[in-house]
XYZ file of N, CA and C in Angstrom:
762
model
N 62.504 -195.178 -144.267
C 62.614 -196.321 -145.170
C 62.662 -197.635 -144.394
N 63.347 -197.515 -143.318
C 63.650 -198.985 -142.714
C 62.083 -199.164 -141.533
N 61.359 -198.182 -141.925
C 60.221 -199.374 -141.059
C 59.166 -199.700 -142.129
N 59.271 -198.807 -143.460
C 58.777 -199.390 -144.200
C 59.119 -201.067 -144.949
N 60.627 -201.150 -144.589
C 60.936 -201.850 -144.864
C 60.716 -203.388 -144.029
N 60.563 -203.210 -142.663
C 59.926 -203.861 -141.636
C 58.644 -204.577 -141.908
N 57.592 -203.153 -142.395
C 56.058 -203.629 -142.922
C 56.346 -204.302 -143.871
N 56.708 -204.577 -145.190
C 56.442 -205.474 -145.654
C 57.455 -206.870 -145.709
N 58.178 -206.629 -144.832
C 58.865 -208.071 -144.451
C 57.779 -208.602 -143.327
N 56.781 -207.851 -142.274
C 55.558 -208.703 -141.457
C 54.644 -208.994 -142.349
N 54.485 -207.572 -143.442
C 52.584 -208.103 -144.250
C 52.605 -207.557 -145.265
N 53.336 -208.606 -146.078
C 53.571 -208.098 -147.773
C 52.417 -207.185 -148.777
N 51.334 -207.499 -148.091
C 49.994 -206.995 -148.780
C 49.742 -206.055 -148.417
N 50.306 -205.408 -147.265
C 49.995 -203.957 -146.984
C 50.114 -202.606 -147.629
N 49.770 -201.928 -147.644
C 49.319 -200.861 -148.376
C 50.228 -199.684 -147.610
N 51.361 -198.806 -148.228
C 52.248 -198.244 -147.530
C 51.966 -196.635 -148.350
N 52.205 -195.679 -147.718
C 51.588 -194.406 -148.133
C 52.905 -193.466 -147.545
N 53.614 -192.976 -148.305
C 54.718 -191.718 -147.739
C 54.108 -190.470 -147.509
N 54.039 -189.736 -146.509
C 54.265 -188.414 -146.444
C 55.103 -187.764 -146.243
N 55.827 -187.167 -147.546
C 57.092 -186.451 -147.719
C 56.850 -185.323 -148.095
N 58.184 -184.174 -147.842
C 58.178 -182.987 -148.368
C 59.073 -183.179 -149.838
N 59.743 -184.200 -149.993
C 60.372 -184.345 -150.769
C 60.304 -184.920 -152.166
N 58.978 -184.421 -153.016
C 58.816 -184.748 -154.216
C 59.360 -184.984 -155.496
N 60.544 -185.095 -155.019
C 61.407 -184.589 -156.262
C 61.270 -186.469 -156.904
N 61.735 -186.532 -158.433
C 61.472 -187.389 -159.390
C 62.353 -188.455 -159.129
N 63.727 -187.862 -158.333
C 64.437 -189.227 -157.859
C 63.804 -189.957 -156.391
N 63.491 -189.295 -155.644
C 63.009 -189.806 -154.524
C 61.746 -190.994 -154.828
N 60.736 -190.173 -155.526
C 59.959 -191.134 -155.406
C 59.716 -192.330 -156.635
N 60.759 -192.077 -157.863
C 61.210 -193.226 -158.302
C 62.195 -194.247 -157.540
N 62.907 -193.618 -157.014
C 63.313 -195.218 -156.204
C 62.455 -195.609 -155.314
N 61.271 -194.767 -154.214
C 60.748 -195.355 -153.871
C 59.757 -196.971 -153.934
N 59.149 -195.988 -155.186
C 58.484 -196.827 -156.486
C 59.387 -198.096 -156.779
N 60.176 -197.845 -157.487
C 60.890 -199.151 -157.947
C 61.535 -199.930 -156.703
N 61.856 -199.783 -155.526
C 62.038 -200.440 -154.707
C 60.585 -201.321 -154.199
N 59.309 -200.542 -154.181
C 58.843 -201.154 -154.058
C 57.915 -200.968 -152.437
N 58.817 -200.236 -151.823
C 58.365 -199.851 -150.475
C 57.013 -198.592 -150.538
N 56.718 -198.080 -151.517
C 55.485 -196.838 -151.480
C 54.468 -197.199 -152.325
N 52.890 -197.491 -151.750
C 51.890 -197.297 -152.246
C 51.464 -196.355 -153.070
N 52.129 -194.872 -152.319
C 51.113 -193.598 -152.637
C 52.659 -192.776 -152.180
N 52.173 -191.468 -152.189
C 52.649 -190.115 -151.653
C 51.675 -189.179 -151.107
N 52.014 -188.487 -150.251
C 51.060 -187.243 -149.901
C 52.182 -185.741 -149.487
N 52.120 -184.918 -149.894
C 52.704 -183.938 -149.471
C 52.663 -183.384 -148.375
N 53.269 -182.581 -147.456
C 53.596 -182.938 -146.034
C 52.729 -181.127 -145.992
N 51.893 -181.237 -144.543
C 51.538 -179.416 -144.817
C 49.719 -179.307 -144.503
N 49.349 -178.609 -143.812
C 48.144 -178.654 -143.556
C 46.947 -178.278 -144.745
N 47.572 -177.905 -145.893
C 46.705 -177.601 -147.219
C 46.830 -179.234 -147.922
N 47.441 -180.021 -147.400
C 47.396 -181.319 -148.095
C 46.408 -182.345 -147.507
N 45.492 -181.856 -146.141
C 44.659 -182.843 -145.659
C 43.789 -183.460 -146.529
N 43.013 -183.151 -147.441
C 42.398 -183.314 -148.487
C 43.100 -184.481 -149.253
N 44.002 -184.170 -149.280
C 44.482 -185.545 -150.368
C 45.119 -186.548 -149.470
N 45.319 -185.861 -148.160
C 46.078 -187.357 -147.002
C 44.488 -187.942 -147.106
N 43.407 -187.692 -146.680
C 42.187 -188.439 -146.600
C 41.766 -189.323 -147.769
N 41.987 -188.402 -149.457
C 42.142 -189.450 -150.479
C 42.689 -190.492 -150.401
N 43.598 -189.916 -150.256
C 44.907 -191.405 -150.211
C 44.849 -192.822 -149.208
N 44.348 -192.398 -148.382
C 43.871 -193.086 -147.102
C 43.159 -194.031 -147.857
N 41.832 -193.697 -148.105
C 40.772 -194.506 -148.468
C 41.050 -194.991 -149.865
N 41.595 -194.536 -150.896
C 42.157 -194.744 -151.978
C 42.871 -196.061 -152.096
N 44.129 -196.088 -150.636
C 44.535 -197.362 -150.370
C 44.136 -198.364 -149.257
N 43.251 -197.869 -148.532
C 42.214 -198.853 -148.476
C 41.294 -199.717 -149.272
N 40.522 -198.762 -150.127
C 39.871 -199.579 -151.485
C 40.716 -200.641 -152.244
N 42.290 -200.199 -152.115
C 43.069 -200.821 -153.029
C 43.245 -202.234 -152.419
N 43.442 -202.219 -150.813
C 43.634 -203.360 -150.352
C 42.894 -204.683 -150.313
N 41.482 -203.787 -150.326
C 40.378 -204.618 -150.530
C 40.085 -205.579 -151.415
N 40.266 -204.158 -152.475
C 40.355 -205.171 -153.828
C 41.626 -206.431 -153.967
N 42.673 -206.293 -153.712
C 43.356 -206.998 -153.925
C 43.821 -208.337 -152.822
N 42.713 -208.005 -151.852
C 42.959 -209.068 -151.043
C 41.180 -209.915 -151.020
N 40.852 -209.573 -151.901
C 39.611 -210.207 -152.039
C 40.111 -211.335 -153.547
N 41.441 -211.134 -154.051
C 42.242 -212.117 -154.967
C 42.800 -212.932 -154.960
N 42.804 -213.207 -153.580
C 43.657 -214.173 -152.846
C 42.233 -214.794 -151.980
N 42.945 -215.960 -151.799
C 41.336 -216.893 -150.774
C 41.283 -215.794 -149.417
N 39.807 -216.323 -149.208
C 39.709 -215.482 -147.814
C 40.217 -215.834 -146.940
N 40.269 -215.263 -145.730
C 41.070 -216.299 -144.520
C 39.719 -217.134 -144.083
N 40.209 -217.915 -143.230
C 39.122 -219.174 -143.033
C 37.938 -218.841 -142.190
N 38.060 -217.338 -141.089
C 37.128 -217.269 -140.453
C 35.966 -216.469 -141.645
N 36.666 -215.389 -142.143
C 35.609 -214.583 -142.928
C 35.000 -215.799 -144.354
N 35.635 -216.766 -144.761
C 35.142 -217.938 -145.432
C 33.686 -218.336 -144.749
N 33.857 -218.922 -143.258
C 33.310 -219.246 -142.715
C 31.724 -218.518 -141.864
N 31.883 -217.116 -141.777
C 31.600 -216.097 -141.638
C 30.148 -216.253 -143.460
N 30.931 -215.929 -144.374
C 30.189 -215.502 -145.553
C 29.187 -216.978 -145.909
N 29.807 -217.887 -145.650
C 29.057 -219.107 -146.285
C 27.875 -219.327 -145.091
N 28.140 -218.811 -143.484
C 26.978 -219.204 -142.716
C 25.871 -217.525 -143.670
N 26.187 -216.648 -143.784
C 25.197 -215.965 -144.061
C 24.731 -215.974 -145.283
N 25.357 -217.193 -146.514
C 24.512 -217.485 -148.017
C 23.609 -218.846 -146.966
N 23.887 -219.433 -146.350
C 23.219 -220.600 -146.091
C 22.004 -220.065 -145.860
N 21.910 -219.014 -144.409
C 20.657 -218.013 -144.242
C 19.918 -218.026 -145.722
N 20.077 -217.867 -146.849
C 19.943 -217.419 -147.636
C 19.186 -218.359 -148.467
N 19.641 -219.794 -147.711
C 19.876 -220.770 -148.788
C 20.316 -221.020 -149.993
N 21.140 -220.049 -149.916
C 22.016 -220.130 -151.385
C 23.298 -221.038 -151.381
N 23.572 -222.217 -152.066
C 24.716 -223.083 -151.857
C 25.901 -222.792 -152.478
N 27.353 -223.085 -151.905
C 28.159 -222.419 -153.218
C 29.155 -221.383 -153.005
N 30.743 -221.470 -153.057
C 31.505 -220.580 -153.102
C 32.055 -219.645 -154.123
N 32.185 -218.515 -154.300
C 32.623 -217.638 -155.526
C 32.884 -216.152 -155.605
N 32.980 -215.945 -155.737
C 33.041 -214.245 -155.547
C 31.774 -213.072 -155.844
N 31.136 -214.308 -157.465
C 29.772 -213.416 -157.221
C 28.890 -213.818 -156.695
N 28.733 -214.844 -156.265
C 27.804 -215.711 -154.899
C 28.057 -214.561 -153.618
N 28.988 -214.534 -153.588
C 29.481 -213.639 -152.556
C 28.802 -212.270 -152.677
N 29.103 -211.808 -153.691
C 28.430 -210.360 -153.780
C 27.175 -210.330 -153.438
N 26.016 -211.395 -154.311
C 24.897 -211.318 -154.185
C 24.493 -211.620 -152.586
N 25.156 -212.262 -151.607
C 24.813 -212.583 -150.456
C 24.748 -210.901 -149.677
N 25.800 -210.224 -150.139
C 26.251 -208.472 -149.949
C 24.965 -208.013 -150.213
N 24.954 -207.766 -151.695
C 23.425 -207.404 -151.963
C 22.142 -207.685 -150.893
N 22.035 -208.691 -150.873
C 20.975 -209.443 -150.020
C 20.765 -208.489 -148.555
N 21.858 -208.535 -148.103
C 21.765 -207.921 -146.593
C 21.023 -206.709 -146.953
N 22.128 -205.963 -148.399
C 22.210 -204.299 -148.170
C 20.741 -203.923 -148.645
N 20.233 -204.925 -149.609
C 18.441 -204.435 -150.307
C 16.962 -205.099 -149.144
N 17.296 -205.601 -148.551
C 16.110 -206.885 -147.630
C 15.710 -205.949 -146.789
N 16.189 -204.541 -146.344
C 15.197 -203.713 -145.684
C 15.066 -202.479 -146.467
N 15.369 -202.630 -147.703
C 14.339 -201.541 -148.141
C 13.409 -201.699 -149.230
N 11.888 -201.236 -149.190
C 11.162 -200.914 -149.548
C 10.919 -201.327 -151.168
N 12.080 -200.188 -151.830
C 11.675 -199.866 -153.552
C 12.202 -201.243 -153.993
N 11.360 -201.060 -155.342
C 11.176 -202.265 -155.632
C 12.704 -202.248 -156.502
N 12.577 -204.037 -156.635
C 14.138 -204.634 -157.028
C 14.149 -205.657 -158.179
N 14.904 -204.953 -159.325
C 14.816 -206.466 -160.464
C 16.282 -207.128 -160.450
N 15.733 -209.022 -160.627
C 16.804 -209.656 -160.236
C 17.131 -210.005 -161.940
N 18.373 -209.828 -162.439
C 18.716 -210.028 -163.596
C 19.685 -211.251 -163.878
N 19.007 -212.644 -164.751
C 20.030 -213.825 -164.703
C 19.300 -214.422 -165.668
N 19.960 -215.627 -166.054
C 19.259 -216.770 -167.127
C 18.098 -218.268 -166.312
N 17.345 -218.281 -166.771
C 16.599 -219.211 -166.338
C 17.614 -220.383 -165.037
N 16.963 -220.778 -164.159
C 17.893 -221.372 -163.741
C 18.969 -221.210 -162.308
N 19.163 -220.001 -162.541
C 20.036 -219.569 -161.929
C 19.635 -219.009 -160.254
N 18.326 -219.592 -159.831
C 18.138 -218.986 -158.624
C 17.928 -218.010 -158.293
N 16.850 -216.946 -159.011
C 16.647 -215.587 -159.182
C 15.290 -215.951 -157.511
N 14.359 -216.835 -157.714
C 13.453 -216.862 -156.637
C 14.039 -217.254 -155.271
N 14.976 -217.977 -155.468
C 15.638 -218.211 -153.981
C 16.040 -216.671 -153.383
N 16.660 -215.517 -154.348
C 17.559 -214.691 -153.830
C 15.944 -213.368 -154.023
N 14.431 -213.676 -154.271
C 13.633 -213.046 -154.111
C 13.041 -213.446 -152.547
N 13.047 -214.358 -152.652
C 12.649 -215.108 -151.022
C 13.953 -214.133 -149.786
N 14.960 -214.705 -150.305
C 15.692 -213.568 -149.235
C 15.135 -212.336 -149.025
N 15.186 -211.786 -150.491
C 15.148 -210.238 -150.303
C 13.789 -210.311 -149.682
N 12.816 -211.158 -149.711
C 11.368 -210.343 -148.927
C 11.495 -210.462 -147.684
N 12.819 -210.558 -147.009
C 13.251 -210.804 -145.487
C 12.079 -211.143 -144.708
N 11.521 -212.654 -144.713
C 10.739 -213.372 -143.952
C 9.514 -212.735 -143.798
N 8.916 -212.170 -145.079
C 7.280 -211.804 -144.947
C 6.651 -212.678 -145.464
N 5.605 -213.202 -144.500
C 4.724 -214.288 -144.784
C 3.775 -214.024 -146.003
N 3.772 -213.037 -146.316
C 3.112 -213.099 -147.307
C 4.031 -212.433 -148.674
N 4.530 -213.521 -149.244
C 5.481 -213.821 -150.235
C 4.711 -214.575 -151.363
N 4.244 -214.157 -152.775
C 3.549 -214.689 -153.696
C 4.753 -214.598 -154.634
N 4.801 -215.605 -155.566
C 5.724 -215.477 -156.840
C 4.597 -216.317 -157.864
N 4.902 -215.651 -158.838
C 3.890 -215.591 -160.233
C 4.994 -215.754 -161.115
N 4.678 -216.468 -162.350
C 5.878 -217.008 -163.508
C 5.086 -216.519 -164.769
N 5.184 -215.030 -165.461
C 4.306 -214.647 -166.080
C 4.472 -215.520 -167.435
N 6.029 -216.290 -167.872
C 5.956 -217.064 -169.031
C 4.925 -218.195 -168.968
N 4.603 -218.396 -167.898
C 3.359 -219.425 -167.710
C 2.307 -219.414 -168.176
N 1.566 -217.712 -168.510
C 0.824 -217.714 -168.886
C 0.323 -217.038 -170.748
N 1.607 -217.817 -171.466
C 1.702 -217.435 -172.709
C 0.636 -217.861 -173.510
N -0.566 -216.985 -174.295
C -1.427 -216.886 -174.836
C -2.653 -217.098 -174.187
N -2.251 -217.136 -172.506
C -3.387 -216.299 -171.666
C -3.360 -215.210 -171.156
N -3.245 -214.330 -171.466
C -3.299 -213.170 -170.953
C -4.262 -212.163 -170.414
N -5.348 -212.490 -170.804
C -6.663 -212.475 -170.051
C -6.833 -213.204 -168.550
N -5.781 -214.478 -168.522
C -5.926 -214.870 -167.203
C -4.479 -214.389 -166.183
N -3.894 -214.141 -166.448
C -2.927 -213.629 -165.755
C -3.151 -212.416 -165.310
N -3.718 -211.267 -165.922
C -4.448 -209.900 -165.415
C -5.048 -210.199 -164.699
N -6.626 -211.391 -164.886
C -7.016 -211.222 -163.404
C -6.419 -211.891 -162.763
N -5.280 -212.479 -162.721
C -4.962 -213.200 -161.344
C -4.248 -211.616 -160.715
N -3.637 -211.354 -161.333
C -2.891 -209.598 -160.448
C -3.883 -208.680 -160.214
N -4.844 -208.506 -160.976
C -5.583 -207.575 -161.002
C -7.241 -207.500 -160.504
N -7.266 -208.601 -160.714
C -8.637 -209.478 -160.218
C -9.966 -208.851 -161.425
N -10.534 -209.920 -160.883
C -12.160 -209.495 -162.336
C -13.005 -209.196 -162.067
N -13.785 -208.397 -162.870
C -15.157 -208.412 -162.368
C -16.469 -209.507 -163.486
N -17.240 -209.935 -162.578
C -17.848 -211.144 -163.656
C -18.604 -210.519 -164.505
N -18.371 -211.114 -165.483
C -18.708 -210.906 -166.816
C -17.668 -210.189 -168.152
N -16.618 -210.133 -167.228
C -15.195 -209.591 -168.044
C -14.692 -210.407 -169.301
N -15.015 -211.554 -168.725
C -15.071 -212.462 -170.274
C -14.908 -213.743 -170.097
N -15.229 -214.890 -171.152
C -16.178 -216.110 -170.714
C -15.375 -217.038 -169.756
N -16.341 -217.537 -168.346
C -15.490 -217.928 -167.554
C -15.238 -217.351 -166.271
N -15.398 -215.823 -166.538
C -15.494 -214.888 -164.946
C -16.799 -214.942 -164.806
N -17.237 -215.760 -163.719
C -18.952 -215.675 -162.828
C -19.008 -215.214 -162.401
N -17.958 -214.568 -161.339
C -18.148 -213.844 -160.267
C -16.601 -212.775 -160.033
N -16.946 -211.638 -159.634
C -16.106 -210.672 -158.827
C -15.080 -211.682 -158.133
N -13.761 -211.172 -158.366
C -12.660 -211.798 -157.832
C -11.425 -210.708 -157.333
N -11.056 -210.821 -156.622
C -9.597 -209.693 -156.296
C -8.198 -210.585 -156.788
N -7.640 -209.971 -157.042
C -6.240 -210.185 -157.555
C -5.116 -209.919 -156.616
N -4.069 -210.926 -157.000
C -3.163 -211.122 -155.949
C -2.657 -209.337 -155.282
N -2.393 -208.617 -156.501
C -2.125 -207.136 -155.723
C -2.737 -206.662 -154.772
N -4.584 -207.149 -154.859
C -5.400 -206.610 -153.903
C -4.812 -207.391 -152.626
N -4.954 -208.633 -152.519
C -5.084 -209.658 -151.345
C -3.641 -209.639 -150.837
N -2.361 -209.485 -151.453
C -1.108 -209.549 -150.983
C -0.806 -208.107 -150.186
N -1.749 -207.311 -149.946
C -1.624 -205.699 -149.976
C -0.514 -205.928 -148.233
N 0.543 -205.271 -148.491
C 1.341 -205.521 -146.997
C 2.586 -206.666 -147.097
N 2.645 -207.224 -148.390
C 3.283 -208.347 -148.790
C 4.119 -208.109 -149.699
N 5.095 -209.332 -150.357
C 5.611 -209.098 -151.293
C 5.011 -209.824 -152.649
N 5.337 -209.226 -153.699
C 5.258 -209.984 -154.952
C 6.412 -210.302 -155.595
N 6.597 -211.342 -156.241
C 7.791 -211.395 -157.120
C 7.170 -212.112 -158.754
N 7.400 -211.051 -159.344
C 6.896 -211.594 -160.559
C 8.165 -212.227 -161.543
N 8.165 -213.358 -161.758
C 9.473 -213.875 -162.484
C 9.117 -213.684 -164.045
N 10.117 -213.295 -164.876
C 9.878 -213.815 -166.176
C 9.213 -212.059 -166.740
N 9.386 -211.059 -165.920
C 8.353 -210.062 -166.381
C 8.714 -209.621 -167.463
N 9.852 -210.040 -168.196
C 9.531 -209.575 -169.909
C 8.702 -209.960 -170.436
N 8.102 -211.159 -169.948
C 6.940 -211.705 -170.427
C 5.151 -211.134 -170.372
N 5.645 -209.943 -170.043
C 4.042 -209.375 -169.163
C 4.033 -208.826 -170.220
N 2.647 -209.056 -170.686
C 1.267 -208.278 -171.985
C 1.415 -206.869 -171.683
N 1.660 -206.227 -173.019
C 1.786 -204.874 -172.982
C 0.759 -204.034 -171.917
N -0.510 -204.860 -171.557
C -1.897 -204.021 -171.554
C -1.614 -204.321 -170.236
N -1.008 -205.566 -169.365
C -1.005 -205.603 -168.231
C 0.604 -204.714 -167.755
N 1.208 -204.200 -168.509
C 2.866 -203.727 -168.317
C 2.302 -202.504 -168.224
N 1.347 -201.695 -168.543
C 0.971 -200.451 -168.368
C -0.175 -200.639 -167.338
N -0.670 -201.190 -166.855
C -1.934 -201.375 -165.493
C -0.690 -201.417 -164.304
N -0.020 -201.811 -164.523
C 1.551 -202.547 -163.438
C 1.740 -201.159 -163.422
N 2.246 -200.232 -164.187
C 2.670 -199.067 -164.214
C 2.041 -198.065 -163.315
N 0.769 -198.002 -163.601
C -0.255 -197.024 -162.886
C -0.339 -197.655 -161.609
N -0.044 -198.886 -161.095
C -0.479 -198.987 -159.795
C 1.054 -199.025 -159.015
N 1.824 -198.394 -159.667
C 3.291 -198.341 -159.371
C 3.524 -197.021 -158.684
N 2.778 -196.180 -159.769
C 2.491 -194.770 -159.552
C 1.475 -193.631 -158.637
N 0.838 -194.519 -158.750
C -0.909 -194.524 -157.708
C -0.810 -195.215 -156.242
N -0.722 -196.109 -156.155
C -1.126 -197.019 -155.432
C -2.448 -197.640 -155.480
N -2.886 -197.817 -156.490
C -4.098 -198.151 -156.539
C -4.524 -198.372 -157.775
N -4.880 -200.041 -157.854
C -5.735 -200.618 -158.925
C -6.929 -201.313 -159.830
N -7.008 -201.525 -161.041
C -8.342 -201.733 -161.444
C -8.983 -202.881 -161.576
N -9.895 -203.755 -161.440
C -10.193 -205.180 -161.771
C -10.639 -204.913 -163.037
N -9.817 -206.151 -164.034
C -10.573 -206.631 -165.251
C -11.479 -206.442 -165.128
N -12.141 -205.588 -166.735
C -13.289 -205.764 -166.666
C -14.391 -204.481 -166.098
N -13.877 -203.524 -165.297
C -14.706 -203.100 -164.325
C -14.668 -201.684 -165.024
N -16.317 -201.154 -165.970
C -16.419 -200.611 -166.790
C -16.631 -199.057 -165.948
N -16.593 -199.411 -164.605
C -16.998 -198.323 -163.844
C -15.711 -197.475 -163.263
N -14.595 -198.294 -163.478
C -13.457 -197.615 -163.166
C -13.014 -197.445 -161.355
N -13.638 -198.727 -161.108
C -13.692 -198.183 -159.432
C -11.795 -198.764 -158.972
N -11.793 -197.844 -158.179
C -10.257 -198.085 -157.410
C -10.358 -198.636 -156.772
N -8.978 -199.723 -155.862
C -8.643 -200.319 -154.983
C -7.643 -200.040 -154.542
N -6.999 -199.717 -153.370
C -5.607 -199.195 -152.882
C -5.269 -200.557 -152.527
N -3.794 -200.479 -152.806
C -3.253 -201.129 -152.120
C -1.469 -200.859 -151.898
N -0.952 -202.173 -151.398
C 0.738 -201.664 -150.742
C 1.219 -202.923 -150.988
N 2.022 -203.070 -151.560
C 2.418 -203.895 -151.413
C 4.134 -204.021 -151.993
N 5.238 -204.880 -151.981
C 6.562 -204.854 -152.282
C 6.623 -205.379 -153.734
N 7.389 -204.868 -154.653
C 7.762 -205.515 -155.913
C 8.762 -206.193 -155.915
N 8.958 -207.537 -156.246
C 10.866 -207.718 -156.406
C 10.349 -208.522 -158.430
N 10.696 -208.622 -159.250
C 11.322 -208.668 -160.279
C 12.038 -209.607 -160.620
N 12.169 -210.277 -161.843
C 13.551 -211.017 -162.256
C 13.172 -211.287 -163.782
N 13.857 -211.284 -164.498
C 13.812 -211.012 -166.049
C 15.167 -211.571 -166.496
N 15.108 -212.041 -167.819
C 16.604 -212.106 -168.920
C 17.269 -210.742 -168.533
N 18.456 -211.226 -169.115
C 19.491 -209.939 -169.599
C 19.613 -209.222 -170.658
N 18.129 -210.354 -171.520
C 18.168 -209.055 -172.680
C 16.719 -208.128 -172.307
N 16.053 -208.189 -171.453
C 15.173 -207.037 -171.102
C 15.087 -205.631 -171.852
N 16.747 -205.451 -171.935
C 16.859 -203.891 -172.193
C 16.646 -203.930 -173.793
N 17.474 -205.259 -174.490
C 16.683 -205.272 -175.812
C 15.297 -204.956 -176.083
N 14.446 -205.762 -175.163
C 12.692 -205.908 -175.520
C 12.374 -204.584 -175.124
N 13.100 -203.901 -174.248
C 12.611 -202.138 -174.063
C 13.124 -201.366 -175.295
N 14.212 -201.995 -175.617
C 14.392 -201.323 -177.053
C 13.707 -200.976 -178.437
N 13.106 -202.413 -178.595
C 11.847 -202.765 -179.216
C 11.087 -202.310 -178.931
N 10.897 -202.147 -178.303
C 9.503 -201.710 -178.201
C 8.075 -202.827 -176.908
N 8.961 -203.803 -176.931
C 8.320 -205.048 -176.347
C 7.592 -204.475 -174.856
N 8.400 -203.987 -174.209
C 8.666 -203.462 -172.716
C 8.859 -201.923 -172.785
N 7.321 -201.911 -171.625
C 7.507 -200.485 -171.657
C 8.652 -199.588 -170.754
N 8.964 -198.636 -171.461
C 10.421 -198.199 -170.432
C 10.218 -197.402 -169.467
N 8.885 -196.758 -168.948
C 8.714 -195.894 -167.946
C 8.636 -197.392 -167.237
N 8.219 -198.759 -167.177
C 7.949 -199.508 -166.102
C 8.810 -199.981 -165.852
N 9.781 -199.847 -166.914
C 10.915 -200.879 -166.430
C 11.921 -199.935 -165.343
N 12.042 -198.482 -165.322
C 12.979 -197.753 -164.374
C 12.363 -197.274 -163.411
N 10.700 -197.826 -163.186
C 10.185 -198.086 -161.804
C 10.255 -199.404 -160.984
N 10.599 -200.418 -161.948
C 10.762 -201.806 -161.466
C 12.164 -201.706 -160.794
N 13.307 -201.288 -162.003
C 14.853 -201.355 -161.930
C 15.361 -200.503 -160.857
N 14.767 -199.704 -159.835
C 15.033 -198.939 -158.677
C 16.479 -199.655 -158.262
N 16.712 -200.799 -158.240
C 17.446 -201.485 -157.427
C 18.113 -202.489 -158.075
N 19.295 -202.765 -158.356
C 19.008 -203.961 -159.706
C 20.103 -205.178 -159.147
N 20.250 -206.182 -159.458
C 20.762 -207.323 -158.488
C 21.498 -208.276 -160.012
């Protein structure tokens, strides 16, 4: 008792764990109500299992609860140089997370949807995630509301004569970005007809130009990152958004 009592007269926030043989209901109510025990573990080599729970159990606990209190000034200092990397401005806790995110998704691969309200810096935190590939395209599909003929071929590219206006054979950003990233913002906004072409070349690797009655393929590679409303899952509800594309997009979700 008295070095427990020690620990939290040095570091009130510490996380204190008994291993006793002595379970009985008075012991570890006064423990409890004194105030000196985190946890218990029963004393005995069939109890390793739960000494290791407990361990990490009150570790997690500390975490959490010392992430409630300000940080200390170096790890402050520490988190805000790696949102700056980021260019993200701004102290908070979920600023913070997303900077977490950032590190833990920027080397991998599957694709990632960023979920927020207009505004909110969804392309800044797509620019991170394509961790400095020069070939970084972002497309704003609400841009192209009641063109939708031109937004396919810009992803998909045309072949001329696809319809009035295509002269000539063109490749689409999927073809030409092949090795790159894309970030399509706004993709609740993508035309059913182009939300299912997105799909197949999700699945394939390989896609079709507007237009091209011959069906010829194009491979390509390239990174997805995503960013949409928060009601997405509504418009998949509806019917708006197709839902096999959306839990090939949502691999990763931010």
């Amino acid at each position: 008792h008295e070095v427990a009592r020690n620990i939290r007269r040095l570091q009130p926030d510490q996380q204190v764990l008994f291993c006793t043989g002595d379970l009985s209901t008075a012991t570890l109510g006064e423990l409890l109500s004194s105030g000196l025990a985190n946890g218990f573990m029963p004393k005995g080599n069939s109890a390793m299992a739960e000494l290791t729970k407990g361990v990490f159990e009150a570790i997690e606990k500390y975490r959490r609860e010392i992430s409630t209190f300000s940080e200390p000034e170096l790890m402050q200092t520490q988190i805000a140089a790696a949102l700056a990397e980021f260019q993200l401005v701004g102290w908070s806790e979920n600023l913070n997370a997303v900077g977490r995110q950032i590190r833990k998704f920027r080397m991998v691969h599957q694709p990632i949807i960023i979920l927020g309200e207009s505004g909110t810096g969804k392309e800044l935190v797509a620019q991170a995630l394509a961790n400095g590939n020069k070939k970084f395209i972002a497309i704003n599909c609400a841009k192209y509301d009641g063109k939708e003929q031109f937004l396919e071929s810009e992803l998909f590219g045309v072949v001329k004569g696809a319809y009035t206006g295509a002269d000539k054979d063109r490749p689409g950003l999927f073809e030409t970005a092949s090795g790159g990233v894309i970030f399509l913002d706004e993709i609740h906004r993508l035309p059913i007809s182009a939300q299912h072409a997105l799909l197949r070349a999700l699945e394939t690797g390989k896609i079709r130009r507007l237009g091209d009655n011959q069906e010829r393929e194009i491979k390509t590679n390239f990174r997805l990152i995503t960013a949409a409303h928060s009601d997405i899952n509504q418009r998949r509800e509806r019917g708006d958004f197709v839902p096999d594309l959306y839990y090939r997009i949502a691999v990763l979700r931010m």
